[in-house]
Coordinates of C-alpha atoms and ligand atoms in Angstrom, one line a residue:
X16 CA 0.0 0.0 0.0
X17 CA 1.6 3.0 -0.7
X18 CA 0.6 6.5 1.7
X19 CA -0.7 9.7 0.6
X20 CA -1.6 11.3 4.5
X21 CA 1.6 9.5 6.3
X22 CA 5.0 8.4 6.7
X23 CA 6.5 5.7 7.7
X24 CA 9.9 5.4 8.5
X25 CA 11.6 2.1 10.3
X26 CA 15.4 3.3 11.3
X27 CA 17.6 1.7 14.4
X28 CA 15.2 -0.3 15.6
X29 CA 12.2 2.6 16.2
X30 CA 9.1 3.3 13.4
X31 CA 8.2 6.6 13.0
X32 CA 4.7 7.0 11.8
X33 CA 3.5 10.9 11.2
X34 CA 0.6 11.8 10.2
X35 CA 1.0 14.4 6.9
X36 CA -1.6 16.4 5.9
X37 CA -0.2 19.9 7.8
X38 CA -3.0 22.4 5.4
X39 CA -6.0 20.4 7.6
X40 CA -4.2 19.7 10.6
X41 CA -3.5 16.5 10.4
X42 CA -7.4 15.6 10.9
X43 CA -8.3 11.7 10.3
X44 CA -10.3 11.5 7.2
X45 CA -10.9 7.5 6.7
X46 CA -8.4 7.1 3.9
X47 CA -5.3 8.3 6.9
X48 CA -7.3 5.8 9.2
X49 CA -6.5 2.9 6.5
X50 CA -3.3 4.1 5.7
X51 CA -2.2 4.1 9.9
X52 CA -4.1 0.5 10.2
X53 CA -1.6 -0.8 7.7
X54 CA 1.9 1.5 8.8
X55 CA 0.7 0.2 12.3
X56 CA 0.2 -3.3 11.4
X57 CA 3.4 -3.7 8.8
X58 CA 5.7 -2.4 11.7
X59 CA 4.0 -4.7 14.2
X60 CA 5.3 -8.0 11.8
X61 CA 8.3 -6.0 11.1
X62 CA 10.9 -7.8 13.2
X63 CA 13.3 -4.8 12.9
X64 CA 10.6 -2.4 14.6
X65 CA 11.1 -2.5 18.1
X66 CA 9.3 0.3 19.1
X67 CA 6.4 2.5 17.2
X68 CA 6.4 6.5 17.3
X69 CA 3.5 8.1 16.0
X70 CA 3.4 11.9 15.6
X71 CA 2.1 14.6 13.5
X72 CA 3.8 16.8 10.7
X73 CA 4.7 20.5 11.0
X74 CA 4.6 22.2 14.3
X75 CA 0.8 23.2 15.1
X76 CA -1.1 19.9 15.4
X77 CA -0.7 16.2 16.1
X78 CA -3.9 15.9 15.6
X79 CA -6.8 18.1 15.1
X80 CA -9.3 15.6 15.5
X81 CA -11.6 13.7 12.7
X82 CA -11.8 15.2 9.4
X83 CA -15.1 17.0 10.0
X84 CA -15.5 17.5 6.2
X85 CA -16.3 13.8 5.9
X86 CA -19.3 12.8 8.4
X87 CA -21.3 16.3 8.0
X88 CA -23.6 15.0 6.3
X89 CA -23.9 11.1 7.6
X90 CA -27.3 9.1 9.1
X91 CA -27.5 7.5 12.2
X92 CA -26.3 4.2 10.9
X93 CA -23.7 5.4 9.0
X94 CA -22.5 7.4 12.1
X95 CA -22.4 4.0 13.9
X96 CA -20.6 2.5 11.4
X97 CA -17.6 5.3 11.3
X98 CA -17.2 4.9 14.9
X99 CA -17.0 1.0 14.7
X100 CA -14.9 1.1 12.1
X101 CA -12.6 3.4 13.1
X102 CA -12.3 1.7 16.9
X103 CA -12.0 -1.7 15.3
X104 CA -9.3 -0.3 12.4
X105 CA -7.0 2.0 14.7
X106 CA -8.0 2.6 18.2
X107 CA -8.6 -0.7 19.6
X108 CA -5.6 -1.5 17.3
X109 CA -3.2 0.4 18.3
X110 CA -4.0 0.0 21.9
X111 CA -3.5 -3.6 21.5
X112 CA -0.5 -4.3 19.7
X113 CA 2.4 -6.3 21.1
X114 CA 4.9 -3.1 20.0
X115 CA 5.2 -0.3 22.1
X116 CA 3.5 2.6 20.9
X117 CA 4.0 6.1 22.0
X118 CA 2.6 9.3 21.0
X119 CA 4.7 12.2 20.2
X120 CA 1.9 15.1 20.9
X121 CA 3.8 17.9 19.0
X122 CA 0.6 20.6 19.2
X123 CA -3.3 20.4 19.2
X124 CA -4.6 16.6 20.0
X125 CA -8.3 17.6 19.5
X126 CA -10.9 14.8 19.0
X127 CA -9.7 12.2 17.4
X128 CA -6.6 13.3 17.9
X129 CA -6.0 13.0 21.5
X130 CA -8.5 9.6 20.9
X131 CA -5.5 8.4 18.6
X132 CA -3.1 9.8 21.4
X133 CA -5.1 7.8 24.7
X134 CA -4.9 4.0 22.4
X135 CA -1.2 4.7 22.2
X136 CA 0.8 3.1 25.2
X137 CA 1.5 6.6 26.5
X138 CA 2.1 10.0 25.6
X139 CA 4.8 12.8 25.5
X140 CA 4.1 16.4 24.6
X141 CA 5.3 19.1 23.3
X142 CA 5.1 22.4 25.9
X143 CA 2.8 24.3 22.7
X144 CA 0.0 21.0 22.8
X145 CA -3.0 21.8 23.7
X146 CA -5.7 18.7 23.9
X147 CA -9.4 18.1 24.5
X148 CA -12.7 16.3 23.1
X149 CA -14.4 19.1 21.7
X150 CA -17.2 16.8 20.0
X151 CA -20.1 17.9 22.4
X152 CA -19.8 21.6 20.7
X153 CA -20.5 19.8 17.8
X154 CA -23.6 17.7 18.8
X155 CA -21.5 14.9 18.8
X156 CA -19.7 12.7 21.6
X157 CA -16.4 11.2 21.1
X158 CA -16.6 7.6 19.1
X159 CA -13.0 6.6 19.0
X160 CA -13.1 5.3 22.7
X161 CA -12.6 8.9 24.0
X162 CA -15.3 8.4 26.8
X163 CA -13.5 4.9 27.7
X164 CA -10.2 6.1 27.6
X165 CA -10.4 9.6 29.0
X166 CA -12.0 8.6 32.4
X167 CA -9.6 5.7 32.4
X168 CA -6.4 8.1 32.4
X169 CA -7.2 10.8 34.4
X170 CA -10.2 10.2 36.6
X171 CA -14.6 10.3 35.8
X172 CA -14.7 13.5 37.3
X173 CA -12.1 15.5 34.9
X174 CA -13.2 13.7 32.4
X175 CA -16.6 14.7 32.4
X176 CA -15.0 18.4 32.8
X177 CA -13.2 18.6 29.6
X178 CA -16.0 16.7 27.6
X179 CA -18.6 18.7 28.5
X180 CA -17.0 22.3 28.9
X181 CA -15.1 21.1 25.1
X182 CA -12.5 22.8 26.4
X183 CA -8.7 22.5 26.0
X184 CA -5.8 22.1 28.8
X185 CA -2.5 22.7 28.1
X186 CA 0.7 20.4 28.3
X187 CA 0.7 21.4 32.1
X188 CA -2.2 20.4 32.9
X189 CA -2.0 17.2 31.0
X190 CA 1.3 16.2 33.1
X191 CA -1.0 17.4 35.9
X192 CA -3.6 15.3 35.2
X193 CA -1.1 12.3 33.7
X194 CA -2.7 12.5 30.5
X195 CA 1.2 13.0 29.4
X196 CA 4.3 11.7 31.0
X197 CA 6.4 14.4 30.2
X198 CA 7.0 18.3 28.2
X199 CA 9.7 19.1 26.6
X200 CA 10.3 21.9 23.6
X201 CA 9.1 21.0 20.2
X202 CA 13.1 20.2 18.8
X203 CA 13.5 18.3 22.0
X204 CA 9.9 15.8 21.6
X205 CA 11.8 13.2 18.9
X206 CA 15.0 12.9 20.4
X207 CA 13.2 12.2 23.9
X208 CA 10.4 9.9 22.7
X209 CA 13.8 8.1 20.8
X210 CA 15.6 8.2 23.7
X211 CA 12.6 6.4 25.7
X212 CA 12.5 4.1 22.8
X213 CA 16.1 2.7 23.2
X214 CA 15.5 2.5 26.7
X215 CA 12.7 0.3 26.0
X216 CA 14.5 -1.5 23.0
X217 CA 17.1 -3.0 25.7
X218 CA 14.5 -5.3 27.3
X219 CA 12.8 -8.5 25.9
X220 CA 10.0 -7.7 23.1
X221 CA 8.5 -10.8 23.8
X222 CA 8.0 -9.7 27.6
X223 CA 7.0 -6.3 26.6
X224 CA 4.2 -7.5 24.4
X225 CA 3.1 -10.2 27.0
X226 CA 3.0 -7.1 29.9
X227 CA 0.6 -4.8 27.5
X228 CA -1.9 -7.2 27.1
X229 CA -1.5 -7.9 30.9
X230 CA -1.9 -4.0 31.4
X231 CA -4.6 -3.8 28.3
X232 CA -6.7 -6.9 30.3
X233 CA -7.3 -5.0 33.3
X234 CA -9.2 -2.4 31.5
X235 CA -11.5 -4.8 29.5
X236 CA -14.8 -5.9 30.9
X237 CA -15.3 -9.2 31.6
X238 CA -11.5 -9.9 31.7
X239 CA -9.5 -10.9 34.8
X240 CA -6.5 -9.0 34.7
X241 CA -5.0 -10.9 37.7
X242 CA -5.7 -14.1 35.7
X243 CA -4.4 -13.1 32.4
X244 CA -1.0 -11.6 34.3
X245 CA -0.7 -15.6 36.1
X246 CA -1.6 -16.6 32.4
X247 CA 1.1 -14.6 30.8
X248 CA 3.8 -15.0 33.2
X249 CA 3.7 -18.8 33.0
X250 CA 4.2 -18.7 29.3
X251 CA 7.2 -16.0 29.7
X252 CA 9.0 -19.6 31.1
X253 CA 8.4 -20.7 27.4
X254 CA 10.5 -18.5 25.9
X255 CA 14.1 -18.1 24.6
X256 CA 14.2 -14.3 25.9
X257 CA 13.6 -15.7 29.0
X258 CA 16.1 -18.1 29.4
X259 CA 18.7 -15.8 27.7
X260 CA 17.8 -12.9 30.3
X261 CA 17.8 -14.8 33.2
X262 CA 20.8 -16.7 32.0
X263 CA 22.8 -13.2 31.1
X264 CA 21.8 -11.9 35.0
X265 CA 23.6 -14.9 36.3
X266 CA 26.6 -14.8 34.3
X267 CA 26.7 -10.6 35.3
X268 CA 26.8 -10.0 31.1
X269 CA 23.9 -7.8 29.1
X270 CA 21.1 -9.6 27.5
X271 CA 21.3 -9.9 23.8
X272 CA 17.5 -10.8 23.4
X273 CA 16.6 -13.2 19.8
X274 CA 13.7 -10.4 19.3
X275 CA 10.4 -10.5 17.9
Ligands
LIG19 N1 -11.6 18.4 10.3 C1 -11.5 18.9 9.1 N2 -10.7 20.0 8.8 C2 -10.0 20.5 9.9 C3 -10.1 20.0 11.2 C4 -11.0 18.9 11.4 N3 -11.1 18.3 12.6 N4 -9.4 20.8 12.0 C5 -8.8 21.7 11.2 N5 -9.2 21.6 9.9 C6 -8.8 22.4 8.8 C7 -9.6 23.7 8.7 O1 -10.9 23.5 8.2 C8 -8.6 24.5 7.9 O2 -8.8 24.2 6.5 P1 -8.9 25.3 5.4 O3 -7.6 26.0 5.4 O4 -9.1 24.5 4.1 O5 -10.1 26.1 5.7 C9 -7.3 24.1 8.3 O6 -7.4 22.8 8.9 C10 -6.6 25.0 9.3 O7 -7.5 25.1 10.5 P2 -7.9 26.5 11.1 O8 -9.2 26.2 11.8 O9 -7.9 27.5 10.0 O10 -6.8 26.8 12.1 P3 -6.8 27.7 13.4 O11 -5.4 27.8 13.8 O12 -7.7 28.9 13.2 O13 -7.6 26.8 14.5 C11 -8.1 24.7 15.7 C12 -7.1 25.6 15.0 C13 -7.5 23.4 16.0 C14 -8.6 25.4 17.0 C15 -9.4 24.6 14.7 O14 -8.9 24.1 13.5 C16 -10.4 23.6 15.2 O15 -11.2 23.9 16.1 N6 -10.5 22.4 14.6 C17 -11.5 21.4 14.8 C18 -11.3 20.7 16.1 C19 -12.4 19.7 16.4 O16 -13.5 20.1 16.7 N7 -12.0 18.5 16.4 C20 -12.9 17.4 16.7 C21 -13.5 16.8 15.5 S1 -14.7 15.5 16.0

């Protein structure tokens, strides 16, 4: 498949996905939500991508939230069927992948935008982003798991606040709330959400993957987290990383994990 609306970039280990269409603010028409379903899954398979970045071009917006353009004029069902799709294509997607996934938030993550920015693993911001879920100012609520994921992150109560009021928060606020897990200047964001990304890279993939669904099965209804951590860790005894990190501890050496 090849991208109009992104990029996709696999270098030392890290895939950089950004979203590229700066004139609209990067909004998510469906074609960028196809387009990210296949970078997102390619680099999942890709053995050499360790870690997934995703980020927005230019310096004003990760995200600017769904391409209002597109659903303007849509039904009931066919307003359904966006949000389905789009959960089932990206968000729930992304939030589920064995790869680490984190969101470099390098200006507004509006809408969809921050939605895109809550399924990744977690987020770092630029000190210019701004975020919110201003859907209810359009006479619409969040479909891309915003009312899931919000509450989950940062509490019911300031949830409802920013979904109701529409309003923004800045990067502060976010770190305040733990929306974001840290702020640096725009030139700095890459560099750090790299440098996180080799930090990560050093551990077992394998392990990694194994602790997101562990984290992810918490959060799901009708899922026993505590059962599907037991589950997990038994099979982490299965495996070759384990055996080679345990084995590299006792012999005082570094790991050299097989990888995914
Ligand atoms: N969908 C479609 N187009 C969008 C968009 C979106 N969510 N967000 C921005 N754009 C487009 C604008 O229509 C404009 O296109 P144009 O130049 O062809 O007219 C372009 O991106 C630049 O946006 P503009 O509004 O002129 O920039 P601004 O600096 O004045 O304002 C925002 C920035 C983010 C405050 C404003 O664009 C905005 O409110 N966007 C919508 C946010 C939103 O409601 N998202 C949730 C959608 S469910």
């Amino acid at each position: 498949m090849s991208y109009s609306n992104i990029l996709s970039k696999t270098q030392d280990g890290i895939t950089t996905i950004t979203i590229n269409r700066p004139s609209k603010l990067n909004a998510l028409n469906s074609e960028t939500i196809a387009e990210l379903h296949d970078a997102f899954a390619k680099a999942n398979q890709d053995a050499n991508a360790k870690v997934i970045i995703i980020t927005g071009a230019g310096e004003k917006a990760f995200v600017a939230g769904a391409d209002i353009s597109e659903f303007a004029d849509f039904s009931v069902e066919e307003g359904a069927k966006l949000a389905r799709k789009g959960q089932e294509q990206l968000f729930d997607f992304v939030e589920n992948l064995a790869t680490p996934v984190i969101a470099a938030v390098n200006g507004f993550a509006l809408g969809g935008g921050l939605e895109l920015a809550m399924a990744a693993h977690f987020r770092l911001a630029s000190d210019n982003a701004r975020m919110g879920l201003p859907e209810v100012s359009l006479g619409v609520i969040p479909g891309y798991g915003g009312t899931q994921r919000l509450p989950q992150l940062i509490g019911k109560g300031r949830a409802m606040e920013m979904i109701m009021t529409a309003g923004m928060i800045d990067a502060n606020m976010a770190l305040d709330y733990g929306l974001i897990n840290h702020i640096v200047a725009i030139e700095e964001l890459m560099p750090l959400a790299q440098k996180i990304a080799q930090k990560i890279m050093r551990n077992s993939t394998v392990a990694i993957g194994a602790a997101i669904a562990a984290v992810n099965a918490g959060f799901k209804d009708g899922t026993d987290g505590y059962q599907t951590e037991i589950e997990a860790f038994g099979r982490c005894f299965g495996t070759q990383d384990f055996t080679e990190g345990t084995t590299a501890f006792l012999e005082k050496r570094k790991a050299n994990f097989p990888g995914k």
